[in-house]
Short mmCIF file of N, CA and C in Angstrom, two decimals:
data_model
loop_
_atom_site.label_atom_id
_atom_site.label_comp_id
_atom_site.label_asym_id
_atom_site.label_seq_id
_atom_site.Cartn_x
_atom_site.Cartn_y
_atom_site.Cartn_z
N ASP A 1 -86.23 26.36 12.91
CA ASP A 1 -85.91 27.42 12.51
C ASP A 1 -86.19 28.76 12.26
N SER A 2 -85.20 30.33 11.63
CA SER A 2 -85.62 31.08 11.88
C SER A 2 -86.92 31.75 11.24
N ASP A 3 -87.14 31.09 9.88
CA ASP A 3 -88.42 30.59 9.04
C ASP A 3 -89.33 30.21 9.99
N GLY A 4 -89.27 29.68 10.50
CA GLY A 4 -90.68 29.14 11.40
C GLY A 4 -90.73 28.06 10.77
N SER A 5 -90.04 27.44 9.70
CA SER A 5 -90.26 26.11 9.44
C SER A 5 -89.74 24.68 10.66
N VAL A 6 -91.03 23.60 10.86
CA VAL A 6 -90.78 22.66 11.38
C VAL A 6 -90.49 21.14 11.09
N ASN A 7 -90.03 21.03 11.45
CA ASN A 7 -89.84 19.39 10.58
C ASN A 7 -89.24 18.70 11.71
N THR A 8 -90.13 17.09 11.21
CA THR A 8 -89.66 16.17 12.28
C THR A 8 -89.39 14.55 10.90
N HIS A 9 -88.57 13.70 12.42
CA HIS A 9 -87.37 12.53 11.30
C HIS A 9 -87.83 11.43 12.00
N VAL A 10 -88.01 10.30 12.02
CA VAL A 10 -88.33 9.11 12.55
C VAL A 10 -87.04 8.29 12.60
N ILE A 11 -86.08 7.58 13.12
CA ILE A 11 -85.72 6.36 12.90
C ILE A 11 -86.67 5.63 13.93
N LYS A 12 -86.13 3.85 12.67
CA LYS A 12 -86.77 3.39 13.62
C LYS A 12 -86.23 2.31 13.66
N LEU A 13 -85.75 1.85 14.84
CA LEU A 13 -83.88 0.52 15.36
C LEU A 13 -84.74 -0.77 15.25
N ILE A 14 -83.82 -1.78 14.92
CA ILE A 14 -84.21 -2.66 15.58
C ILE A 14 -83.32 -3.19 16.15
N VAL A 15 -83.57 -4.30 17.08
CA VAL A 15 -82.16 -3.97 18.05
C VAL A 15 -82.53 -5.67 17.67
N VAL A 16 -81.44 -6.74 17.54
CA VAL A 16 -81.63 -8.11 17.92
C VAL A 16 -80.38 -8.55 19.14
N ALA A 17 -80.92 -9.62 20.06
CA ALA A 17 -80.13 -10.47 20.98
C ALA A 17 -78.80 -10.54 20.70
N ASP A 18 -77.96 -10.45 21.33
CA ASP A 18 -76.15 -11.24 20.92
C ASP A 18 -76.70 -11.95 20.63
N GLU A 19 -76.29 -13.59 20.53
CA GLU A 19 -76.36 -14.94 20.33
C GLU A 19 -74.94 -15.55 19.59
N ILE A 20 -74.17 -14.37 18.77
CA ILE A 20 -72.83 -15.38 18.94
C ILE A 20 -71.37 -15.55 19.67
N LYS A 21 -71.68 -16.40 19.52
CA LYS A 21 -70.15 -16.65 20.49
C LYS A 21 -69.25 -15.99 20.40
N PRO A 22 -68.44 -16.59 21.07
CA PRO A 22 -67.17 -15.43 20.87
C PRO A 22 -65.67 -16.85 20.49
N GLU A 23 -64.71 -15.63 19.83
CA GLU A 23 -64.18 -17.02 19.39
C GLU A 23 -62.62 -17.03 20.20
N ILE A 24 -61.46 -17.74 20.07
CA ILE A 24 -60.52 -18.29 20.27
C ILE A 24 -59.48 -18.68 19.99
N VAL A 25 -58.23 -18.06 20.12
CA VAL A 25 -57.31 -18.38 19.28
C VAL A 25 -56.12 -18.76 20.46
N LEU A 26 -55.28 -19.62 19.81
CA LEU A 26 -54.52 -20.10 20.56
C LEU A 26 -53.39 -19.97 19.75
N GLU A 27 -52.52 -19.22 19.96
CA GLU A 27 -51.33 -18.09 19.25
C GLU A 27 -50.59 -19.11 19.58
N GLU A 28 -50.29 -19.25 21.33
CA GLU A 28 -48.99 -20.16 21.36
C GLU A 28 -49.29 -21.77 22.37
N PRO A 29 -48.72 -22.69 21.84
CA PRO A 29 -48.12 -23.35 22.04
C PRO A 29 -48.24 -23.53 20.01
N SER A 30 -47.78 -24.93 19.12
CA SER A 30 -48.37 -24.87 17.64
C SER A 30 -48.94 -26.26 18.10
N PHE A 31 -49.87 -26.09 16.99
CA PHE A 31 -51.35 -27.46 17.36
C PHE A 31 -49.89 -28.81 16.79
N SER A 32 -49.36 -28.61 16.76
CA SER A 32 -47.94 -30.02 16.59
C SER A 32 -47.16 -30.38 17.64
N TYR A 33 -46.82 -29.51 18.59
CA TYR A 33 -46.27 -28.96 20.01
C TYR A 33 -46.67 -30.31 20.96
N ALA A 34 -45.25 -31.02 21.25
CA ALA A 34 -45.55 -32.66 21.79
C ALA A 34 -44.53 -32.31 23.38
N PRO A 35 -45.23 -31.48 24.11
CA PRO A 35 -44.10 -31.53 25.64
C PRO A 35 -43.09 -32.78 26.11
N ILE A 36 -42.01 -31.96 26.07
CA ILE A 36 -41.42 -33.32 26.72
C ILE A 36 -41.51 -33.34 28.54
N GLU A 37 -42.01 -34.32 29.01
CA GLU A 37 -42.65 -34.37 30.35
C GLU A 37 -41.46 -33.59 31.31
N ASN A 38 -41.67 -33.07 33.06
CA ASN A 38 -41.28 -33.31 33.48
C ASN A 38 -40.73 -31.86 33.34
N THR A 39 -40.97 -30.51 31.92
CA THR A 39 -40.53 -29.20 31.64
C THR A 39 -41.26 -28.11 31.79
N ASP A 40 -41.27 -27.45 31.97
CA ASP A 40 -42.17 -25.84 31.19
C ASP A 40 -42.80 -25.51 30.44
N PHE A 41 -43.85 -25.39 29.76
CA PHE A 41 -44.23 -24.75 28.54
C PHE A 41 -45.60 -23.52 28.46
N THR A 42 -44.82 -22.94 27.68
CA THR A 42 -46.26 -21.92 27.70
C THR A 42 -47.51 -21.72 26.61
N ILE A 43 -48.43 -20.91 27.35
CA ILE A 43 -49.69 -21.21 26.49
C ILE A 43 -49.42 -19.73 26.80
N SER A 44 -50.56 -19.73 25.04
CA SER A 44 -50.71 -17.54 25.21
C SER A 44 -51.23 -17.67 24.59
N LEU A 45 -53.00 -17.12 24.55
CA LEU A 45 -54.23 -17.40 23.58
C LEU A 45 -55.21 -15.74 24.12
N SER A 46 -56.10 -15.65 22.61
CA SER A 46 -56.73 -14.84 23.46
C SER A 46 -57.89 -14.54 22.23
N ALA A 47 -59.16 -13.67 22.48
CA ALA A 47 -60.14 -14.64 20.99
C ALA A 47 -61.10 -12.88 21.45
N PHE A 48 -61.50 -13.17 20.11
CA PHE A 48 -62.24 -11.88 19.92
C PHE A 48 -63.92 -12.78 19.77
N ASP A 49 -64.63 -11.58 19.57
CA ASP A 49 -65.62 -11.46 19.50
C ASP A 49 -67.20 -10.27 18.82
N ASN A 50 -68.32 -10.43 18.49
CA ASN A 50 -68.61 -8.95 18.27
C ASN A 50 -68.73 -7.73 18.59
N VAL A 51 -69.55 -8.54 20.60
CA VAL A 51 -69.79 -7.79 21.10
C VAL A 51 -67.69 -7.16 22.16
N LYS A 52 -67.94 -7.96 22.87
CA LYS A 52 -66.88 -7.76 23.47
C LYS A 52 -67.16 -9.29 24.36
N VAL A 53 -65.45 -9.86 24.89
CA VAL A 53 -64.51 -11.05 25.63
C VAL A 53 -64.35 -10.61 27.05
N ALA A 54 -65.47 -11.18 28.32
CA ALA A 54 -65.86 -10.73 28.98
C ALA A 54 -64.65 -11.37 30.78
N SER A 55 -65.08 -12.41 29.98
CA SER A 55 -63.47 -13.81 30.43
C SER A 55 -63.62 -14.72 29.77
N LEU A 56 -61.55 -14.90 30.18
CA LEU A 56 -61.38 -16.54 29.37
C LEU A 56 -60.79 -17.13 30.48
N ASP A 57 -60.81 -18.52 30.26
CA ASP A 57 -60.57 -20.25 31.36
C ASP A 57 -59.84 -20.89 30.97
N ALA A 58 -58.47 -21.29 31.22
CA ALA A 58 -58.15 -22.79 31.02
C ALA A 58 -57.80 -23.73 32.44
N TYR A 59 -57.62 -24.65 31.38
CA TYR A 59 -57.78 -25.43 31.79
C TYR A 59 -56.44 -27.13 31.32
N ILE A 60 -56.12 -27.77 32.01
CA ILE A 60 -55.76 -28.89 32.42
C ILE A 60 -56.38 -30.07 32.43
N GLY A 61 -56.02 -31.32 31.41
CA GLY A 61 -56.43 -32.54 31.60
C GLY A 61 -55.89 -33.55 31.46
N TYR A 62 -55.39 -34.78 31.59
CA TYR A 62 -55.15 -36.27 30.75
C TYR A 62 -55.21 -37.09 29.95
N GLY A 63 -55.11 -37.51 28.78
CA GLY A 63 -55.75 -38.75 27.78
C GLY A 63 -55.22 -39.49 28.31
N VAL A 64 -55.58 -40.78 28.02
CA VAL A 64 -55.24 -42.29 27.43
C VAL A 64 -54.92 -42.33 26.57
N SER A 65 -54.35 -42.55 25.60
CA SER A 65 -54.29 -43.71 24.44
C SER A 65 -54.08 -45.70 24.42
N TYR A 66 -54.79 -46.57 24.68
CA TYR A 66 -54.83 -47.26 24.68
C TYR A 66 -54.16 -48.28 23.22
N PRO A 67 -53.28 -49.56 23.57
CA PRO A 67 -52.68 -50.30 22.26
C PRO A 67 -53.63 -50.75 21.59
N ASN A 68 -55.72 -51.01 22.41
CA ASN A 68 -56.52 -51.65 21.35
C ASN A 68 -57.57 -50.71 20.54
N GLY A 69 -56.87 -49.07 21.10
CA GLY A 69 -58.00 -47.92 20.39
C GLY A 69 -58.55 -47.29 21.15
N ASP A 70 -58.73 -48.26 22.28
CA ASP A 70 -59.35 -47.53 23.62
C ASP A 70 -59.08 -46.25 23.89
N TYR A 71 -60.29 -45.40 24.71
CA TYR A 71 -59.03 -43.24 24.81
C TYR A 71 -60.08 -43.12 25.75
N THR A 72 -59.14 -43.42 27.23
CA THR A 72 -60.13 -42.22 28.59
C THR A 72 -59.32 -41.06 27.70
N SER A 73 -60.62 -40.01 27.74
CA SER A 73 -61.29 -38.68 27.41
C SER A 73 -60.60 -38.21 29.43
N PRO A 74 -60.23 -37.25 29.24
CA PRO A 74 -60.01 -36.09 30.44
C PRO A 74 -60.63 -35.33 31.22
N SER A 75 -60.37 -35.06 33.04
CA SER A 75 -61.52 -34.70 33.25
C SER A 75 -60.94 -33.03 33.07
N PHE A 76 -61.30 -32.73 32.81
CA PHE A 76 -60.88 -30.97 33.19
C PHE A 76 -60.44 -30.06 34.79
N ASP A 77 -59.90 -30.63 35.79
CA ASP A 77 -59.83 -30.14 37.35
C ASP A 77 -59.98 -29.85 37.81
N GLU A 78 -58.26 -28.64 36.80
CA GLU A 78 -57.22 -27.70 37.48
C GLU A 78 -57.34 -26.57 36.24
N LYS A 79 -58.12 -25.56 37.06
CA LYS A 79 -57.76 -24.24 36.43
C LYS A 79 -55.93 -23.80 35.99
N ILE A 80 -55.62 -23.46 35.14
CA ILE A 80 -54.49 -22.90 35.04
C ILE A 80 -54.57 -20.85 34.82
N LEU A 81 -55.51 -20.72 34.07
CA LEU A 81 -55.61 -19.29 34.08
C LEU A 81 -56.69 -18.89 34.55
N THR A 82 -57.39 -17.75 34.98
CA THR A 82 -58.20 -17.00 34.75
C THR A 82 -58.37 -15.15 34.61
N ILE A 83 -58.77 -15.08 32.85
CA ILE A 83 -58.81 -13.28 33.10
C ILE A 83 -60.00 -13.29 33.57
N ASN A 84 -60.41 -12.30 34.25
CA ASN A 84 -61.42 -11.40 34.03
C ASN A 84 -61.56 -10.14 33.36
N ASN A 85 -60.52 -9.24 33.60
CA ASN A 85 -60.35 -7.68 33.65
C ASN A 85 -59.89 -7.32 31.99
N ILE A 86 -60.74 -7.92 31.36
CA ILE A 86 -59.80 -8.03 30.02
C ILE A 86 -61.29 -6.44 29.13
N PRO A 87 -60.32 -5.24 28.99
CA PRO A 87 -59.85 -3.94 28.78
C PRO A 87 -61.47 -4.47 27.36
N ALA A 88 -61.87 -3.41 28.14
CA ALA A 88 -63.56 -3.06 26.68
C ALA A 88 -63.27 -1.86 25.65
N GLU A 89 -62.09 -2.10 24.62
CA GLU A 89 -61.29 -1.84 24.07
C GLU A 89 -60.44 -3.10 22.65
N ASP A 90 -60.19 -2.54 21.84
CA ASP A 90 -60.24 -3.63 20.64
C ASP A 90 -58.12 -4.17 20.74
N ALA A 91 -57.78 -4.51 20.64
CA ALA A 91 -56.68 -4.47 20.71
C ALA A 91 -55.65 -5.46 19.72
N LEU A 92 -56.76 -5.50 18.17
CA LEU A 92 -56.49 -5.12 16.61
C LEU A 92 -56.84 -4.52 15.77
N PRO A 93 -57.02 -3.42 16.80
CA PRO A 93 -57.92 -2.05 15.66
C PRO A 93 -58.09 -2.44 14.20
N ILE A 94 -57.06 -2.87 13.66
CA ILE A 94 -56.86 -2.89 11.87
C ILE A 94 -58.47 -4.26 11.66
N SER A 95 -59.15 -5.46 12.70
CA SER A 95 -59.62 -6.10 12.37
C SER A 95 -61.53 -4.58 12.91
N THR A 96 -62.37 -4.58 11.54
CA THR A 96 -63.74 -3.98 11.95
C THR A 96 -64.63 -4.86 12.46
N GLU A 97 -64.61 -6.32 12.53
CA GLU A 97 -65.46 -7.49 11.95
C GLU A 97 -65.84 -7.50 14.14
N ASN A 98 -64.94 -7.76 14.50
CA ASN A 98 -64.95 -7.67 15.76
C ASN A 98 -63.59 -7.33 16.88
N ILE A 99 -63.81 -7.35 18.13
CA ILE A 99 -63.58 -7.21 18.96
C ILE A 99 -62.63 -8.27 19.93
N ASP A 100 -61.09 -7.75 19.41
CA ASP A 100 -60.63 -8.70 19.68
C ASP A 100 -59.70 -8.65 20.95
N THR A 101 -59.35 -9.48 22.11
CA THR A 101 -58.38 -8.46 23.26
C THR A 101 -57.35 -9.01 23.22
N PRO A 102 -56.87 -8.91 24.39
CA PRO A 102 -54.85 -8.85 23.60
C PRO A 102 -54.48 -10.19 24.57
N VAL A 103 -53.30 -10.47 24.45
CA VAL A 103 -52.66 -12.57 24.19
C VAL A 103 -51.88 -12.33 25.68
N TYR A 104 -53.01 -13.58 26.13
CA TYR A 104 -52.54 -13.83 27.58
C TYR A 104 -51.40 -14.48 27.03
N SER A 105 -50.86 -15.16 28.56
CA SER A 105 -50.24 -15.78 28.08
C SER A 105 -49.21 -16.28 29.57
N ARG A 106 -49.49 -17.63 29.72
CA ARG A 106 -49.23 -19.23 31.42
C ARG A 106 -48.06 -19.67 30.91
N LYS A 107 -47.15 -19.31 32.28
CA LYS A 107 -46.73 -20.68 32.22
C LYS A 107 -46.88 -21.99 33.21
N PHE A 108 -46.67 -23.26 32.88
CA PHE A 108 -46.75 -24.16 33.81
C PHE A 108 -46.31 -25.32 33.63
N HIS A 109 -46.17 -26.07 34.06
CA HIS A 109 -45.75 -27.66 34.39
C HIS A 109 -45.67 -28.59 33.68
N VAL A 110 -45.49 -29.48 32.84
CA VAL A 110 -45.91 -30.39 32.67
C VAL A 110 -44.92 -31.64 33.87
N PRO A 111 -46.20 -32.20 33.95
CA PRO A 111 -45.71 -33.83 34.86
C PRO A 111 -44.47 -34.32 34.36
N PHE A 112 -44.16 -35.66 35.94
CA PHE A 112 -43.14 -36.62 35.10
C PHE A 112 -44.81 -37.39 34.08
N LEU A 113 -44.13 -38.26 33.39
CA LEU A 113 -45.55 -39.14 32.23
C LEU A 113 -46.44 -40.47 33.77
N MET A 114 -45.93 -40.35 34.80
CA MET A 114 -46.11 -41.34 35.55
C MET A 114 -46.87 -40.62 36.36
N ASP A 115 -45.93 -38.84 36.65
CA ASP A 115 -47.85 -38.73 37.95
C ASP A 115 -48.57 -38.35 37.21
N ALA A 116 -49.41 -38.67 35.47
CA ALA A 116 -49.78 -38.24 34.60
C ALA A 116 -50.77 -39.48 34.80
N ILE A 117 -49.52 -40.25 34.40
CA ILE A 117 -50.93 -41.91 34.94
C ILE A 117 -51.43 -42.17 36.16
N SER A 118 -50.41 -41.88 36.64
CA SER A 118 -51.51 -41.79 37.82
C SER A 118 -52.86 -41.50 38.37
N LYS A 119 -52.89 -39.70 37.75
CA LYS A 119 -54.18 -39.05 37.40
C LYS A 119 -55.59 -39.11 36.21
N VAL A 120 -55.45 -40.09 35.52
CA VAL A 120 -56.02 -40.88 34.92
C VAL A 120 -57.02 -42.68 35.37
N GLY A 121 -55.69 -42.72 36.42
CA GLY A 121 -56.11 -43.67 37.21
C GLY A 121 -55.21 -44.92 36.22
N LEU A 122 -55.23 -44.85 35.50
CA LEU A 122 -53.99 -46.72 34.61
C LEU A 122 -52.65 -47.18 35.63
N ASP A 123 -52.36 -47.89 35.97
CA ASP A 123 -51.97 -48.48 36.65
C ASP A 123 -50.61 -48.47 36.27
N ALA A 124 -49.58 -48.26 36.65
CA ALA A 124 -48.22 -47.81 35.90
C ALA A 124 -47.98 -48.38 35.48
N ASN A 125 -47.08 -49.70 36.31
CA ASN A 125 -47.64 -51.32 36.03
C ASN A 125 -48.19 -52.67 34.73
N ALA A 126 -48.84 -51.59 33.84
CA ALA A 126 -49.71 -51.86 33.35
C ALA A 126 -49.60 -50.83 32.25
N PHE A 127 -48.61 -49.64 32.17
CA PHE A 127 -48.20 -49.02 31.02
C PHE A 127 -46.94 -49.25 29.83
N THR A 128 -47.10 -49.25 28.78
CA THR A 128 -46.62 -49.61 28.15
C THR A 128 -45.50 -48.85 27.04
N VAL A 129 -45.51 -48.81 26.33
CA VAL A 129 -44.50 -48.58 25.04
C VAL A 129 -45.64 -47.46 23.94
N ASN A 130 -46.42 -48.56 24.09
CA ASN A 130 -47.69 -48.49 22.40
C ASN A 130 -48.74 -47.48 23.39
N HIS A 131 -49.02 -46.89 25.19
CA HIS A 131 -49.91 -46.25 25.43
C HIS A 131 -49.22 -44.87 24.55
N ARG A 132 -50.43 -43.90 24.70
CA ARG A 132 -49.82 -42.65 24.80
C ARG A 132 -50.41 -41.82 25.59
N VAL A 133 -49.60 -40.74 26.60
CA VAL A 133 -50.54 -39.82 27.16
C VAL A 133 -50.29 -38.40 26.93
N ASP A 134 -52.01 -38.16 26.65
CA ASP A 134 -51.96 -36.72 26.47
C ASP A 134 -51.80 -35.50 26.85
N LEU A 135 -51.42 -34.41 27.48
CA LEU A 135 -51.82 -33.36 27.86
C LEU A 135 -53.19 -32.82 27.24
N TRP A 136 -54.57 -31.89 27.75
CA TRP A 136 -55.47 -31.38 27.17
C TRP A 136 -55.12 -29.96 27.90
N ILE A 137 -55.50 -29.17 27.04
CA ILE A 137 -55.68 -27.36 27.53
C ILE A 137 -56.94 -27.42 27.21
N ARG A 138 -57.87 -27.12 27.52
CA ARG A 138 -59.05 -26.57 27.34
C ARG A 138 -59.79 -25.05 27.75
N MET A 139 -59.90 -24.54 26.03
CA MET A 139 -59.76 -23.35 26.55
C MET A 139 -61.51 -22.08 26.50
N LYS A 140 -61.63 -21.51 27.44
CA LYS A 140 -63.22 -20.43 26.98
C LYS A 140 -62.95 -20.24 27.56
N ALA A 141 -64.23 -19.27 26.71
CA ALA A 141 -64.21 -17.76 26.21
C ALA A 141 -65.99 -17.53 26.39
N VAL A 142 -65.82 -16.56 27.61
CA VAL A 142 -67.09 -15.98 27.29
C VAL A 142 -67.64 -14.18 27.14
N ASP A 143 -68.60 -14.27 26.32
CA ASP A 143 -68.32 -12.85 25.99
C ASP A 143 -69.37 -11.71 27.34
N SER A 144 -69.85 -10.30 26.63
CA SER A 144 -70.76 -9.92 27.73
C SER A 144 -72.11 -9.72 28.13
N ASN A 145 -72.81 -10.87 27.11
CA ASN A 145 -73.81 -11.48 26.79
C ASN A 145 -74.25 -12.65 28.10
N GLY A 146 -73.13 -13.23 28.12
CA GLY A 146 -72.68 -14.98 28.39
C GLY A 146 -73.13 -15.29 27.51
N ASN A 147 -72.80 -15.62 26.46
CA ASN A 147 -72.59 -16.62 25.51
C ASN A 147 -71.22 -17.46 25.93
N GLU A 148 -71.39 -18.46 25.55
CA GLU A 148 -69.92 -19.14 25.67
C GLU A 148 -69.60 -20.34 24.58
N ASN A 149 -68.09 -20.01 24.88
CA ASN A 149 -67.08 -21.42 23.60
C ASN A 149 -66.30 -22.05 23.70
N GLU A 150 -66.39 -23.32 23.62
CA GLU A 150 -64.91 -24.13 23.96
C GLU A 150 -64.11 -24.42 23.11
N LEU A 151 -62.77 -24.41 23.16
CA LEU A 151 -61.89 -24.92 22.61
C LEU A 151 -60.90 -26.15 23.48
N ASP A 152 -60.76 -27.45 22.35
CA ASP A 152 -60.16 -28.59 23.48
C ASP A 152 -58.36 -29.13 22.72
N ILE A 153 -57.29 -28.82 22.94
CA ILE A 153 -56.67 -29.22 22.08
C ILE A 153 -55.84 -29.91 22.44
N ARG A 154 -54.92 -31.33 22.35
CA ARG A 154 -53.97 -32.09 23.05
C ARG A 154 -53.11 -32.05 22.43
N PHE A 155 -52.12 -31.80 22.94
CA PHE A 155 -50.46 -32.02 23.16
C PHE A 155 -50.27 -33.59 24.29
N PRO A 156 -49.50 -33.85 23.19
CA PRO A 156 -48.39 -36.15 23.57
C PRO A 156 -47.87 -35.79 25.04
N ILE A 157 -47.82 -36.15 25.20
CA ILE A 157 -46.19 -36.12 26.86
C ILE A 157 -45.92 -37.56 25.98
N ARG A 158 -44.57 -35.83 25.52
CA ARG A 158 -43.23 -37.19 25.27
C ARG A 158 -42.46 -37.56 26.31
N VAL A 159 -41.49 -39.28 26.60
CA VAL A 159 -40.92 -39.73 27.53
C VAL A 159 -39.63 -38.72 27.74
N ASP A 160 -38.75 -38.06 28.66
CA ASP A 160 -37.27 -37.70 28.93
C ASP A 160 -36.26 -38.56 28.29
N GLU A 161 -36.17 -38.58 27.89
CA GLU A 161 -35.47 -39.56 27.03
C GLU A 161 -34.14 -39.12 27.32
N LYS A 162 -33.18 -40.55 27.49
CA LYS A 162 -31.94 -39.83 28.54
C LYS A 162 -30.82 -39.58 27.58
N PRO A 163 -29.90 -38.89 27.95
CA PRO A 163 -29.02 -38.33 27.08
C PRO A 163 -27.60 -38.49 26.65
N ILE A 164 -27.24 -38.76 25.70
CA ILE A 164 -26.21 -39.71 24.96
C ILE A 164 -24.75 -38.64 25.73
N ILE A 165 -24.10 -39.09 25.79
CA ILE A 165 -22.62 -38.57 25.53
C ILE A 165 -21.05 -39.21 24.86
N ASP A 166 -21.09 -37.85 23.91
CA ASP A 166 -19.84 -38.26 23.20
C ASP A 166 -18.45 -38.17 23.09
N ILE A 167 -17.61 -38.86 23.22
CA ILE A 167 -16.33 -38.53 23.92
C ILE A 167 -15.28 -38.30 21.86
N ALA A 168 -15.29 -36.78 22.29
CA ALA A 168 -14.30 -36.52 21.10
C ALA A 168 -13.14 -36.76 20.92
N GLU A 169 -12.54 -36.25 21.97
CA GLU A 169 -11.40 -36.18 22.15
C GLU A 169 -11.00 -37.77 24.08
N PRO A 170 -9.93 -38.37 23.86
CA PRO A 170 -9.36 -39.14 22.73
C PRO A 170 -9.83 -39.88 21.78
N LEU A 171 -9.39 -39.99 20.83
CA LEU A 171 -10.08 -40.74 19.90
C LEU A 171 -9.83 -42.07 19.90
N PRO A 172 -10.67 -43.14 19.64
CA PRO A 172 -10.25 -44.80 20.47
C PRO A 172 -9.00 -45.14 19.26
N GLY A 173 -8.31 -45.63 20.22
CA GLY A 173 -6.69 -46.35 19.93
C GLY A 173 -5.91 -45.80 20.70
N LYS A 174 -5.58 -43.90 20.85
CA LYS A 174 -4.39 -43.75 21.26
C LYS A 174 -4.51 -43.26 22.16
N PRO A 175 -2.95 -43.22 22.46
CA PRO A 175 -2.95 -43.17 23.71
C PRO A 175 -2.39 -42.55 24.42
N VAL A 176 -2.92 -42.39 25.51
CA VAL A 176 -2.88 -41.12 26.99
C VAL A 176 -2.29 -40.38 27.64
N VAL A 177 -2.45 -39.89 27.99
CA VAL A 177 -0.67 -39.74 29.43
C VAL A 177 -1.19 -38.67 30.64
N GLU A 178 -0.93 -39.36 31.02
CA GLU A 178 -2.14 -38.59 32.98
C GLU A 178 -1.06 -37.08 32.22
N GLY A 179 -2.11 -35.87 33.04
CA GLY A 179 -1.07 -35.08 33.50
C GLY A 179 -1.08 -33.92 32.33
#
């Protein structure tokens, strides 16, 4: 300063490697959702990390529950979502402990039940009402330091029931006149 005083100050930083895995949030559908065969539904997900989420991926697979209690686990061969260019900013600035991604959505098609059965190698003739076919979604988040986390969720596929038709008029036993 102007009086010729000199001072030094030492700051010691202790830096540790980021070993915290990112977390995945399934925004929709709810965990109790059960899609009907041959319909579309939307998956919406986000993630958060203490530094930055670098990528999000989602895969689908099919599992089968057998009447005897056995279960065929899915193989996640079909990728339905890849997000790589996630902005380096907090999508929820109100949260002070994590860096949140925006919510990403993707609509995809649920196959006919018989098509899902063939994907897991079950003979369609052996399939009964006592079997259950599940659609599995595996979501994977990777942070900027390479830490990975996965979340697997299953949704039972419901049979598309035949429609029921009710005739409101004419009432039973009433005469009907042509024209």
